[in-house]
Coordinates of C-alpha atoms in Angstrom, one line a residue:
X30 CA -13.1 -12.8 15.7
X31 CA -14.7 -10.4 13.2
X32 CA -16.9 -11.6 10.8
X33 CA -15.6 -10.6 7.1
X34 CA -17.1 -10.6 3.9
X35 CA -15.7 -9.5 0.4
X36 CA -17.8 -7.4 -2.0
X37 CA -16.0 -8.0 -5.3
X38 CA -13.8 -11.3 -6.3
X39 CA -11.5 -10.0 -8.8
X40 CA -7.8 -10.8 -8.9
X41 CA -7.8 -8.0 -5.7
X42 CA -10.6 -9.4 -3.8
X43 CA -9.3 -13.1 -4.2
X44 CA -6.1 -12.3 -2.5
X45 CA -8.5 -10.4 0.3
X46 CA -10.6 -14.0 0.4
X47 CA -7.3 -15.8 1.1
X48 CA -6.0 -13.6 4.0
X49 CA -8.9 -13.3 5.5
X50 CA -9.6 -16.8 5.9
X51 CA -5.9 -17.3 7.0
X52 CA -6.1 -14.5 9.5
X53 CA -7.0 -15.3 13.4
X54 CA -8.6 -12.4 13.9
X55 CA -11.1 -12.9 11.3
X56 CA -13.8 -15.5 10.0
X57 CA -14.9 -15.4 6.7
X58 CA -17.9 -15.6 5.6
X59 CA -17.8 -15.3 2.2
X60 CA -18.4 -13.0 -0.6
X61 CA -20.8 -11.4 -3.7
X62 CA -19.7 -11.1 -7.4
X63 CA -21.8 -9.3 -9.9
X64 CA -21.0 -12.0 -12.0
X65 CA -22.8 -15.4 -10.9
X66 CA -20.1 -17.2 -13.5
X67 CA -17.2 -16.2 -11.8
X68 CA -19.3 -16.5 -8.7
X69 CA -19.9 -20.3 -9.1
X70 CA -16.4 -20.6 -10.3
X71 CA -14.3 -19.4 -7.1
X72 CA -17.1 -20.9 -5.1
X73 CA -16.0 -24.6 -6.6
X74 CA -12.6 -24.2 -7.0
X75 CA -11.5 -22.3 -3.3
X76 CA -14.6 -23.3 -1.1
X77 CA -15.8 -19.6 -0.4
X78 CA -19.5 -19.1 0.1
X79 CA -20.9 -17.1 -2.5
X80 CA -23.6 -14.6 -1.3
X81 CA -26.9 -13.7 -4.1
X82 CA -26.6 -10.4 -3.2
X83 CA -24.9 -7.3 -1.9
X84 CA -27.5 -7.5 0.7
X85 CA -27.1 -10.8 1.9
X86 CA -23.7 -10.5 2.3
X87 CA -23.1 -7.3 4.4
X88 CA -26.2 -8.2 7.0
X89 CA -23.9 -11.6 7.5
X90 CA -20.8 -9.6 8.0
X91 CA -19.6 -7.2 10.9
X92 CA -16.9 -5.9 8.5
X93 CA -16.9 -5.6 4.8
X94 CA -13.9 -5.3 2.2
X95 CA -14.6 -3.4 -0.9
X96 CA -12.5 -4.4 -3.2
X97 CA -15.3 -3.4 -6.7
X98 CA -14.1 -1.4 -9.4
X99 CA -13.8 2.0 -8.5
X100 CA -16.6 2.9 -10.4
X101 CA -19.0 1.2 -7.9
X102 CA -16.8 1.7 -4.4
X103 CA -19.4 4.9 -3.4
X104 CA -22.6 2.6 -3.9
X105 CA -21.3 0.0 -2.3
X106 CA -19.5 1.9 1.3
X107 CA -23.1 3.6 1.6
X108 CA -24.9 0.0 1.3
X109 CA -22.1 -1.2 4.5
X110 CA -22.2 2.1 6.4
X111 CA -25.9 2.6 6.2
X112 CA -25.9 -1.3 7.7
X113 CA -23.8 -0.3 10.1
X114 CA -20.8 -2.4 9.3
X115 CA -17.0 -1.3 9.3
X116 CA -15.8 -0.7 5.9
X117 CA -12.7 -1.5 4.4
X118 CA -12.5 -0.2 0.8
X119 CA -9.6 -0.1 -1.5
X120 CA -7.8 2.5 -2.8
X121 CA -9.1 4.8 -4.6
X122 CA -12.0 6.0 -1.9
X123 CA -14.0 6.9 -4.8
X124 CA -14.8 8.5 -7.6
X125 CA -14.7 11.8 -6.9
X126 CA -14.2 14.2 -3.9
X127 CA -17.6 15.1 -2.9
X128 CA -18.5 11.0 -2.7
X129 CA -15.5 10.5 -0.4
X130 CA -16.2 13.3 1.8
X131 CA -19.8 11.8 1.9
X132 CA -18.3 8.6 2.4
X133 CA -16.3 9.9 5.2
X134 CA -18.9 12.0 7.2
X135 CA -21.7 9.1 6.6
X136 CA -19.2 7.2 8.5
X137 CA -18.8 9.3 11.4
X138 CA -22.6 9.5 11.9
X139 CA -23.6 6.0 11.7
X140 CA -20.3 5.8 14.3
X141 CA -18.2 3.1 12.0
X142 CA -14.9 2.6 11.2
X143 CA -13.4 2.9 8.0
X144 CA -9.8 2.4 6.1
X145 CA -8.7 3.2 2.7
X146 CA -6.6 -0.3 1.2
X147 CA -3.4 1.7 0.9
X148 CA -1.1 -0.9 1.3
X149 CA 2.2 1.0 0.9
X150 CA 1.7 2.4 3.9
X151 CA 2.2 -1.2 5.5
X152 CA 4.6 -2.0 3.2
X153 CA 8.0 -3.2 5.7
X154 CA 10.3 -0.9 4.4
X155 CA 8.0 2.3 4.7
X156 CA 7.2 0.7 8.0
X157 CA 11.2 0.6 9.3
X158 CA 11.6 3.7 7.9
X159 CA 8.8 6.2 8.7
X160 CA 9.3 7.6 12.3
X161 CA 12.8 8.6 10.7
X162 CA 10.8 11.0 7.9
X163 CA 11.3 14.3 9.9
X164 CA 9.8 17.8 8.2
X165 CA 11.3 17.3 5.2
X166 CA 11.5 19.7 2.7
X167 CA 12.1 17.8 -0.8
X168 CA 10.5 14.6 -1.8
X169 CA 11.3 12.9 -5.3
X170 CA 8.9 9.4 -6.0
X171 CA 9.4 7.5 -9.0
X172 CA 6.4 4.4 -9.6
X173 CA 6.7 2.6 -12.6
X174 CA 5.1 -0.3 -14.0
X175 CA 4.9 -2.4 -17.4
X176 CA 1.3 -2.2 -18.9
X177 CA -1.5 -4.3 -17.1
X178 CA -5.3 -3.4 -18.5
X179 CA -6.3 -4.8 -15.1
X180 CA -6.1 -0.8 -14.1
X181 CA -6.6 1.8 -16.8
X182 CA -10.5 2.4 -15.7
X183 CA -9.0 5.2 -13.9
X184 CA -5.8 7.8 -14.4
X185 CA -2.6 6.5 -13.8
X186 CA -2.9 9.0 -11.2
X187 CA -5.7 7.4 -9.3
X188 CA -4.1 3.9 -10.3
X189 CA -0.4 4.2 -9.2
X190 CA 0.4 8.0 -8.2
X191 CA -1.9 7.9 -5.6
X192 CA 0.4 5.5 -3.6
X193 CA 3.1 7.9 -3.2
X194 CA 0.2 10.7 -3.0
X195 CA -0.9 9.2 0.5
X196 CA 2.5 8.3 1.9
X197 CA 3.9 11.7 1.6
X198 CA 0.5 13.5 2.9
X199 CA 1.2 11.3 6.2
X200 CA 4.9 12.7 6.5
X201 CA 4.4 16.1 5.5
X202 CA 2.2 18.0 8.4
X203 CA 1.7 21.1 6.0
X204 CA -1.4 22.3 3.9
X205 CA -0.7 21.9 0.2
X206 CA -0.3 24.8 -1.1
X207 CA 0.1 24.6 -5.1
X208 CA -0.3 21.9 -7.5
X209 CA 1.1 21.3 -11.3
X210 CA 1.2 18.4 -13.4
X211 CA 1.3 17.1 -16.7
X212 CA 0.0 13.7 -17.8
X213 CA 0.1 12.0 -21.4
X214 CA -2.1 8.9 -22.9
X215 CA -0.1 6.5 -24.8
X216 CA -2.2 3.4 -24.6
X217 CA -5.4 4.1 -22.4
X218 CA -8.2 6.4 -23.0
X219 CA -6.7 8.6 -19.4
X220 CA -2.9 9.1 -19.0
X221 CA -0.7 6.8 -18.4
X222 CA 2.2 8.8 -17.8
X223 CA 1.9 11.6 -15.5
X224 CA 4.5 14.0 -13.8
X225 CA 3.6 16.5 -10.8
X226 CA 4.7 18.7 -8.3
X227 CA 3.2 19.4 -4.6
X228 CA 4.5 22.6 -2.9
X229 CA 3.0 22.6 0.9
X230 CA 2.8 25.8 2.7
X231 CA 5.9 24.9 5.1
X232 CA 8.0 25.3 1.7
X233 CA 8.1 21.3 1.2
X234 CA 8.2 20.1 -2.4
X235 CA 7.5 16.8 -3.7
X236 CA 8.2 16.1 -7.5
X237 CA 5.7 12.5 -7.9
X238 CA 6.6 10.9 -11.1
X239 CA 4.2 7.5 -12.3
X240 CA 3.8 5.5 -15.4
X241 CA 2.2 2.7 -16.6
X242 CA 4.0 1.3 -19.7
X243 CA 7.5 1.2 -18.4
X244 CA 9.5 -1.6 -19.9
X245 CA 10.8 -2.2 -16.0
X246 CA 8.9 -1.8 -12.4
X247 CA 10.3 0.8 -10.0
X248 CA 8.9 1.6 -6.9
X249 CA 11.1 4.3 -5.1
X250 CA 11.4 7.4 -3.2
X251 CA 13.7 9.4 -1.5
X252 CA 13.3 12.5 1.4
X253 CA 15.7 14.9 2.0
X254 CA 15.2 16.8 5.3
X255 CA 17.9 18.6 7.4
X256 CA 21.2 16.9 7.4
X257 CA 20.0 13.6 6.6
X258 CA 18.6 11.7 3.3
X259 CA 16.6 8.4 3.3
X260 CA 15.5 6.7 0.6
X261 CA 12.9 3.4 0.6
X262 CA 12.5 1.0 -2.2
X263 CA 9.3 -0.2 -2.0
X264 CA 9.4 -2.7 -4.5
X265 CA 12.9 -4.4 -3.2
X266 CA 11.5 -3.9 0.6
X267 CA 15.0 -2.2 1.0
X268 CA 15.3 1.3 2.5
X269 CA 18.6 3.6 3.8
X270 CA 19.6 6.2 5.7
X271 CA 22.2 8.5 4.9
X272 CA 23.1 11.4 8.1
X273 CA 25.4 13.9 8.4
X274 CA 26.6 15.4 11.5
X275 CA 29.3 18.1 12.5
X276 CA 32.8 16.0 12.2
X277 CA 34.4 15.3 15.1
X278 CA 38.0 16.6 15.7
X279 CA 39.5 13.3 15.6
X280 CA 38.5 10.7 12.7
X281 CA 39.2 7.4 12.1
X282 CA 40.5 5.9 8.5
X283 CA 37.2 5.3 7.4
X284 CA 35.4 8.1 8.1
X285 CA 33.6 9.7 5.2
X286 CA 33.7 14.0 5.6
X287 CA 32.5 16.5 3.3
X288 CA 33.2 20.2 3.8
X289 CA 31.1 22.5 2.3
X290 CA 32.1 26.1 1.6
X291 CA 31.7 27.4 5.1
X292 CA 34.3 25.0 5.7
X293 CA 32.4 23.2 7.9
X294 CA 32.9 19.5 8.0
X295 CA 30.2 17.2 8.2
X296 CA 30.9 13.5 8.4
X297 CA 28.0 11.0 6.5
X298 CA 27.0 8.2 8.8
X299 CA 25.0 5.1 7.2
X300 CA 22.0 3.3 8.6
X301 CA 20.0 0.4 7.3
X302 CA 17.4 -0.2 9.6
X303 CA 15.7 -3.3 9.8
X304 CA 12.8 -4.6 8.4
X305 CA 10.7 -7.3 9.7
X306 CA 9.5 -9.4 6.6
X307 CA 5.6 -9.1 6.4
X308 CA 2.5 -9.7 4.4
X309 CA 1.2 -6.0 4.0
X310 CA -2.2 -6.7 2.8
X311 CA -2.6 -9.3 5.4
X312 CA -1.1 -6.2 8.0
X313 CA -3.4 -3.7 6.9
X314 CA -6.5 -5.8 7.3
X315 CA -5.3 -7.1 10.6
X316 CA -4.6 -3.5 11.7
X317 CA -8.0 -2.3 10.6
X318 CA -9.1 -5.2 13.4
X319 CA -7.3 -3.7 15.9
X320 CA -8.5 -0.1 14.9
X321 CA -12.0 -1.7 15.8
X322 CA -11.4 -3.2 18.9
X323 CA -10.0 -0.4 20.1
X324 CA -12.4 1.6 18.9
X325 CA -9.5 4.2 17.8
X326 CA -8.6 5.9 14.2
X327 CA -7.4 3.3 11.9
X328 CA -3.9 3.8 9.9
X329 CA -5.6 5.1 6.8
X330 CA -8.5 6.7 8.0
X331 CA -11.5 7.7 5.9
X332 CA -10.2 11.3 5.9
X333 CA -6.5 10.4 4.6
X334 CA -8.3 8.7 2.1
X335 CA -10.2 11.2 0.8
X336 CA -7.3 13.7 1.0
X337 CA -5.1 11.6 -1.3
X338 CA -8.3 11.6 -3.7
X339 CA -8.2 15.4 -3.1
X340 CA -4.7 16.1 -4.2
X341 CA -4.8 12.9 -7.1
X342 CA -8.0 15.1 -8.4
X343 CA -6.2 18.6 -8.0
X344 CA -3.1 16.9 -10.2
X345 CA -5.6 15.4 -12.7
X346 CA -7.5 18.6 -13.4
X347 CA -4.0 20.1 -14.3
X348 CA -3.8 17.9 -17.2
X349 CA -6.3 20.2 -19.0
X350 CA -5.0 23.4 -18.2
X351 CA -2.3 22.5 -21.0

């Protein structure tokens, strides 16, 4: 077992506490809050040892979870890294590009692992549905969400956005090519509706849609490739793929055939692949484990991470070009 420790006991970081000290593959041994009254307060209510300092905490801890606000996350990875414990750190990476890329190559020296908490990636439907994602060429997201102040520190961008911003970068093996957006603030002091469009160099183009004050929560996106469409709720864990194929000369009853006007025929198979019920915080943690015993790349490297900040940062700097 790894010993774990949690730099940050916010709503977040409490749910990191509790998996952690379910999980078998690591022992937790405790965590640090800049605020000694919440502190003292999670310490007496859930048991969890609470650390007097940042310090304290990562020297007793082979692998640290940063789970601080974002403002903080670049302090805090160099104070693990330069201790030479594994960092886990929430999504995003940081604040801005140049701290990520810092982040990432401070990593690679002190010879550490490191994984970016984007949990959609682990999520069971992505999961059932992924190695199915073949070069596709247009990618529609829609994440929506009713208003929680719990997030607007940052862009609804960097809050939501940046969910579906990471998923498609690990489908789509193409440079980006072009970026344009448009973002509006209704509540917040940043937007909190955006829109934007990714155009990769292989011709790809992914139309990213996020808001923050949505009266109902939608988590979905779809990707269209060559003869087949498949679309993944995340939010229902549901996902489905929809193929076409060259119809054969004989059909049955059922068969659904489109002809196009070619007249080819195509008949449109469905697939629902199965998904294996999971805990995806709980996977990604464990899977950052397995990373470090192995010693390989973990699922959201480092370098994903600050790739998704990369494109989130390109999108937010369109806002003010209108």
């Amino acid at each position: 077992m790894l010993k774990a420790g949690v730099l940050g006991a916010g709503h977040l970081g409490k749910i990191h506490l509790k998996l952690l000290q379910q999980s078998t593959k690591y022992e937790l041994v405790g965590f640090y809050d800049a605020s000694k009254e919440a502190s003292e307060k999670i310490e007496s209510e859930f048991g969890y040892k609470s650390f007097p300092s940042m310090e304290s905490l990562i020297d007793a801890s082979e692998m640290v979870v940063v789970v601080t606000p974002t403002s903080k996350h670049f302090e805090c990875a160099k104070m693990v890294i330069n201790a030479g414990k594994h960092l886990f750190i929430e999504k995003p990476i940081t604040q801005t590009v140049t701290q990520a890329e810092e982040i990432r190559d401070l990593a690679k020296l002190k010879k550490v692992r490191g994984q970016v908490g984007q949990v959609e990636r682990f999520n069971p439907a992505f999961q059932a549905i992924k190695d199915k994602i073949h070069n596709p060429m247009f990618i529609e997201t829609h994440r929506l969400s009713e208003f929680n102040p719990r997030g607007t520190d940052v862009s609804v961008v960097l809050d939501l956005m940046i969910h579906d911003i990471d998923a498609i970068l690990s489908v789509v093996k193409s440079p980006v090519k072009a970026v344009s957006a448009s973002g509006v603030s209704v509540i917040s002091e940043t937007p909190d509706i955006a829109n934007a469009r990714i155009e990769f160099e292989n011709g790809c183009v992914a139309n990213l849609t996020a808001s923050r004050i949505s009266l109902k929560s939608m988590r979905k996106a779809r990707f269209f490739q060559r003869d087949a469409y498949i679309s993944v709720d995340f939010l229902e864990k549901k996902c489905e793929v929809v193929k076409m194929k060259n119809a054969p000369e004989k059909l049955d009853d059922f068969a659904m055939v489109l002809t196009n006007a070619e007249g080819v025929k195509k008949q449109i198979y469905f697939e629902n692949p199965k998904i294996e019920a999971n805990n995806a915080i709980l996977d990604e943690l464990e899977s950052f484990y397995e990373a470090i015993k192995a010693d390989r790349t973990p699922e959201v490297s480092l370098k994903q991470g600050t790739e998704a900040l990369r494109v989130a940062m390109l999108i937010i700097e369109n806002f003010k070009k209108i």
